[in-house]
Coordinates of C-alpha atoms in Angstrom, one line a residue:
M24 CA -33.9 -14.3 143.7
K25 CA -34.7 -18.0 143.3
N26 CA -37.5 -19.8 145.0
T27 CA -36.0 -22.0 147.7
F28 CA -38.0 -25.0 146.5
E29 CA -36.8 -24.6 142.9
M30 CA -33.0 -24.8 143.5
K31 CA -30.9 -26.7 141.0
N32 CA -30.9 -30.5 141.1
S33 CA -34.1 -30.4 143.1
F34 CA -32.3 -30.2 146.4
L35 CA -33.6 -28.3 149.4
F36 CA -31.9 -25.1 150.4
N37 CA -29.8 -25.9 153.4
E38 CA -32.8 -26.2 155.6
F39 CA -33.3 -27.0 159.3
W40 CA -36.7 -28.4 160.4
S41 CA -37.4 -29.0 164.0
W42 CA -40.2 -30.3 166.2
S43 CA -40.6 -30.9 169.9
K44 CA -43.3 -32.0 172.3
G45 CA -42.3 -32.2 176.0
P46 CA -39.0 -34.1 176.0
L47 CA -39.5 -35.6 172.6
F48 CA -37.8 -34.0 169.6
K49 CA -37.1 -34.5 165.9
N50 CA -35.0 -32.4 163.5
F51 CA -33.8 -32.6 159.9
Y52 CA -31.0 -30.8 158.2
F53 CA -31.1 -30.9 154.4
A54 CA -28.0 -29.6 152.5
D55 CA -28.1 -28.4 148.9
D56 CA -25.5 -31.1 148.0
G57 CA -28.1 -33.8 148.5
S58 CA -27.0 -34.9 152.0
F59 CA -29.2 -35.0 155.1
V60 CA -29.0 -35.5 158.9
Y61 CA -31.9 -36.7 161.0
N62 CA -31.9 -36.6 164.8
N63 CA -34.7 -37.8 167.1
G64 CA -35.0 -38.8 170.7
Y65 CA -35.8 -37.2 174.0
S66 CA -34.1 -34.8 176.4
G67 CA -34.0 -34.7 180.1
A68 CA -32.5 -36.9 182.8
I69 CA -32.8 -40.1 180.8
W70 CA -31.8 -38.7 177.4
S71 CA -31.4 -40.4 174.0
V72 CA -30.4 -39.1 170.6
N73 CA -30.6 -41.2 167.4
T74 CA -28.8 -39.9 164.3
S75 CA -29.1 -41.0 160.7
E76 CA -27.0 -39.6 157.9
G77 CA -27.4 -40.2 154.2
T78 CA -28.6 -38.8 150.9
Y79 CA -31.9 -37.6 149.7
T80 CA -33.8 -36.6 146.5
Y81 CA -36.6 -34.1 146.4
D82 CA -39.4 -34.0 143.8
P83 CA -40.9 -30.5 143.9
Y84 CA -43.8 -31.5 141.7
I85 CA -45.3 -34.1 144.1
K86 CA -43.5 -32.5 147.1
E87 CA -41.9 -35.8 148.1
I88 CA -38.5 -36.4 149.7
R89 CA -36.8 -39.9 149.4
L90 CA -34.2 -40.7 152.1
R91 CA -31.4 -43.2 151.8
V92 CA -29.5 -43.8 155.1
N93 CA -25.8 -44.5 154.9
K94 CA -24.9 -44.2 158.6
K95 CA -26.8 -44.6 161.9
Y96 CA -25.6 -44.1 165.5
S97 CA -27.1 -43.4 168.9
S98 CA -26.0 -41.8 172.1
G99 CA -27.5 -41.2 175.6
L100 CA -28.5 -43.2 178.6
T101 CA -31.1 -45.2 176.8
V102 CA -31.7 -46.1 173.1
S103 CA -35.1 -45.6 171.5
K104 CA -36.2 -47.7 168.5
E105 CA -37.6 -45.2 166.1
E106 CA -36.6 -45.9 162.5
T107 CA -35.8 -43.2 159.9
P108 CA -38.6 -42.9 157.4
S109 CA -37.7 -43.7 153.8
K110 CA -40.2 -41.1 152.5
L111 CA -41.4 -37.7 153.6
T112 CA -44.3 -35.8 151.9
L113 CA -44.7 -32.0 152.3
K114 CA -48.4 -31.4 153.0
D115 CA -48.1 -27.6 153.5
F116 CA -45.3 -25.1 154.0
N117 CA -44.6 -21.4 154.4
D118 CA -41.6 -19.2 155.3
T119 CA -41.3 -20.6 158.8
R120 CA -43.3 -23.9 159.1
V121 CA -43.7 -27.1 157.2
A122 CA -46.3 -29.9 157.7
V123 CA -44.6 -33.3 157.0
L124 CA -46.1 -36.7 156.5
F125 CA -43.8 -39.4 157.7
G126 CA -44.0 -42.5 155.6
N127 CA -47.4 -43.6 154.3
D128 CA -49.4 -43.2 157.5
R129 CA -51.8 -40.3 156.8
L130 CA -52.3 -39.7 160.5
N131 CA -48.6 -39.2 161.1
V132 CA -48.3 -35.6 160.0
I133 CA -46.1 -33.3 162.1
E134 CA -45.8 -29.6 161.9
M135 CA -42.2 -28.5 162.1
G136 CA -40.4 -25.2 162.4
R137 CA -38.4 -24.3 159.2
T138 CA -35.3 -22.2 158.7
V139 CA -33.5 -22.0 155.4
G140 CA -30.0 -21.0 154.3
L141 CA -28.1 -22.6 157.1
T142 CA -24.9 -24.6 157.2
T143 CA -23.3 -27.4 159.2
D144 CA -21.4 -26.7 162.4
Q145 CA -18.2 -24.9 161.5
Y146 CA -16.0 -21.9 162.1
W147 CA -14.0 -19.5 160.1
F148 CA -10.9 -17.7 161.4
K149 CA -8.3 -15.3 160.1
G150 CA -4.6 -15.8 160.6
P151 CA -3.0 -18.3 163.1
N152 CA -5.1 -17.4 166.1
S153 CA -8.6 -18.7 166.0
S154 CA -9.7 -16.4 168.9
H155 CA -9.4 -13.3 166.8
D156 CA -11.5 -12.4 163.8
L157 CA -13.6 -15.6 164.2
I158 CA -17.0 -16.5 162.8
Q159 CA -18.7 -19.6 164.3
F160 CA -21.9 -21.2 163.0
T161 CA -24.3 -23.9 164.2
T162 CA -26.8 -26.0 162.2
F163 CA -29.5 -24.5 164.4
G164 CA -29.0 -21.0 162.9
Q165 CA -26.8 -19.3 165.4
A166 CA -23.7 -17.4 164.6
T167 CA -21.1 -15.8 166.8
I168 CA -18.7 -13.2 165.2
I169 CA -15.6 -11.8 167.0
Q170 CA -13.9 -8.8 165.5
E171 CA -10.9 -7.6 167.5
T172 CA -8.5 -4.6 167.1
D173 CA -7.9 -2.4 170.1
V174 CA -11.5 -3.2 171.1
K175 CA -12.9 -6.7 171.1
R176 CA -16.5 -6.9 169.9
T177 CA -18.5 -10.1 169.9
Y178 CA -21.8 -10.3 168.0
F179 CA -24.5 -12.9 168.7
C180 CA -26.6 -13.4 165.7
H181 CA -29.0 -15.6 163.7
Y182 CA -27.7 -16.1 160.2
H183 CA -28.6 -17.3 156.7
I184 CA -26.2 -18.0 153.8
Y185 CA -27.6 -17.3 150.4
D186 CA -25.8 -17.1 147.1
H187 CA -22.6 -15.1 148.0
L188 CA -24.1 -13.3 151.0
L189 CA -23.9 -13.9 154.7
L190 CA -27.2 -12.5 156.0
L191 CA -27.2 -11.6 159.7
E192 CA -29.7 -10.7 162.4
I193 CA -27.7 -9.3 165.2
N194 CA -29.4 -9.8 168.6
S195 CA -26.7 -8.5 170.9
M196 CA -23.1 -7.3 171.1
T197 CA -20.5 -7.2 173.8
T198 CA -17.4 -4.9 173.8
E199 CA -14.2 -5.4 175.8
E200 CA -11.3 -3.0 175.9
D201 CA -7.9 -3.6 177.5
G202 CA -9.3 -6.6 179.4
K203 CA -11.9 -4.4 181.1
E204 CA -15.4 -5.6 182.0
K205 CA -17.6 -6.5 179.0
K206 CA -20.4 -4.1 178.0
I207 CA -23.5 -5.6 176.5
K208 CA -25.7 -3.9 174.0
T209 CA -29.0 -5.5 172.9
F210 CA -30.8 -4.9 169.6
A211 CA -34.6 -5.0 169.8
P212 CA -35.6 -5.7 167.1
A213 CA -32.6 -7.5 165.8
S214 CA -30.4 -5.4 163.5
K215 CA -30.2 -6.9 160.0
T216 CA -27.2 -6.6 157.7
F217 CA -25.1 -8.7 155.4
L218 CA -21.5 -9.4 154.3
K219 CA -20.3 -10.6 150.9
I220 CA -18.6 -14.0 151.0
D221 CA -17.0 -16.5 148.7
I222 CA -16.9 -20.1 150.1
H223 CA -14.3 -22.7 149.2
K224 CA -13.5 -26.1 150.7
E225 CA -10.9 -25.0 153.2
L226 CA -11.0 -21.2 153.0
V227 CA -13.6 -18.5 152.8
R228 CA -13.2 -14.9 151.5
V229 CA -15.2 -12.5 153.7
E230 CA -15.9 -8.9 153.1
K231 CA -13.6 -6.7 155.2
M232 CA -16.0 -4.6 157.2
D233 CA -16.4 -3.3 160.7
L234 CA -19.9 -4.5 161.6
T235 CA -20.5 -1.4 163.7
K236 CA -20.6 0.5 160.4
V237 CA -23.3 -1.6 158.7
I238 CA -25.9 -2.0 161.4
D239 CA -27.7 1.2 160.6
G240 CA -30.4 -0.3 158.3
T241 CA -28.7 0.4 155.0
R242 CA -28.2 -3.3 154.5
N243 CA -31.6 -4.5 155.4
W244 CA -33.1 -7.7 154.0
Q245 CA -36.2 -9.9 154.4
F246 CA -37.3 -13.5 153.8
R247 CA -40.8 -13.7 152.6
N248 CA -42.8 -15.8 150.2
Q249 CA -40.0 -18.4 150.0
K250 CA -37.5 -15.8 148.8
F251 CA -34.7 -13.6 150.2
H252 CA -35.2 -9.9 149.4
I253 CA -32.3 -7.5 149.6
E254 CA -33.6 -4.0 150.0
N255 CA -30.5 -2.2 148.6
M256 CA -29.3 -4.6 145.9
V257 CA -26.7 -2.2 144.5
L258 CA -24.6 -2.8 147.6
T259 CA -24.2 -6.5 146.6
E260 CA -22.8 -5.4 143.3
N261 CA -20.1 -3.0 144.5
E262 CA -16.5 -3.9 144.4
I263 CA -15.3 -4.7 147.9
L264 CA -12.2 -6.0 149.7
L265 CA -12.3 -9.7 150.6
E266 CA -10.2 -11.2 153.4
E267 CA -9.2 -14.8 153.5
F268 CA -10.4 -16.9 156.5
N269 CA -9.5 -20.5 157.2
R270 CA -12.6 -22.8 157.2
V271 CA -13.0 -25.7 159.6
V272 CA -16.1 -28.0 159.4
K273 CA -16.8 -29.9 162.6
Q274 CA -17.1 -33.7 162.1

């Protein structure tokens, strides 16, 4: 598996970085196509969100990110004045944290949470009805998966997308049969599994698989030392049936 800081074109690996202190927050999303989104502001009764979108370049040798803003907008009850930095320097990082120097101010180093292998807000659905066989993602790392036959099962997960794999940490599942009351099952620790996928612009091919059959530990995976490790790699090489899903990216 490739080191996430050594991806082609020196782009980061679809990473979400987040920081908060009281009502103040900052977060970045870096896509592996060279685009980024930066949000900052504060939450609460008098809330404000400033958003910058643009492109970036990453130099892995000096661990420096250069940002070029193409679009800025704000929302909320008030508007803060913080500008988007033109440069970020990575002072330290590990699997889950990154220390970032904003601009040239050596005192302005912020430690942010780090999650890799994410995507922008979007949903995938099979057939004409988006409420059946639906997979919904957020940039923050959450996924909701609905599989419905005679029983409707909804899985609440954290996810990563790496290579041609959708890696899942299933936290809980609800079942609903014939419109009856939902039953909730919680997984502690979260149950890890994966599905094979093939992503295109407006459609995705997803492995046809009942998730209840692959939450038994046979598809376990780990992220450590900047790499994804699949414990049973042979399963990723097997021939499997892929189903087509429509792909809608939220604007």
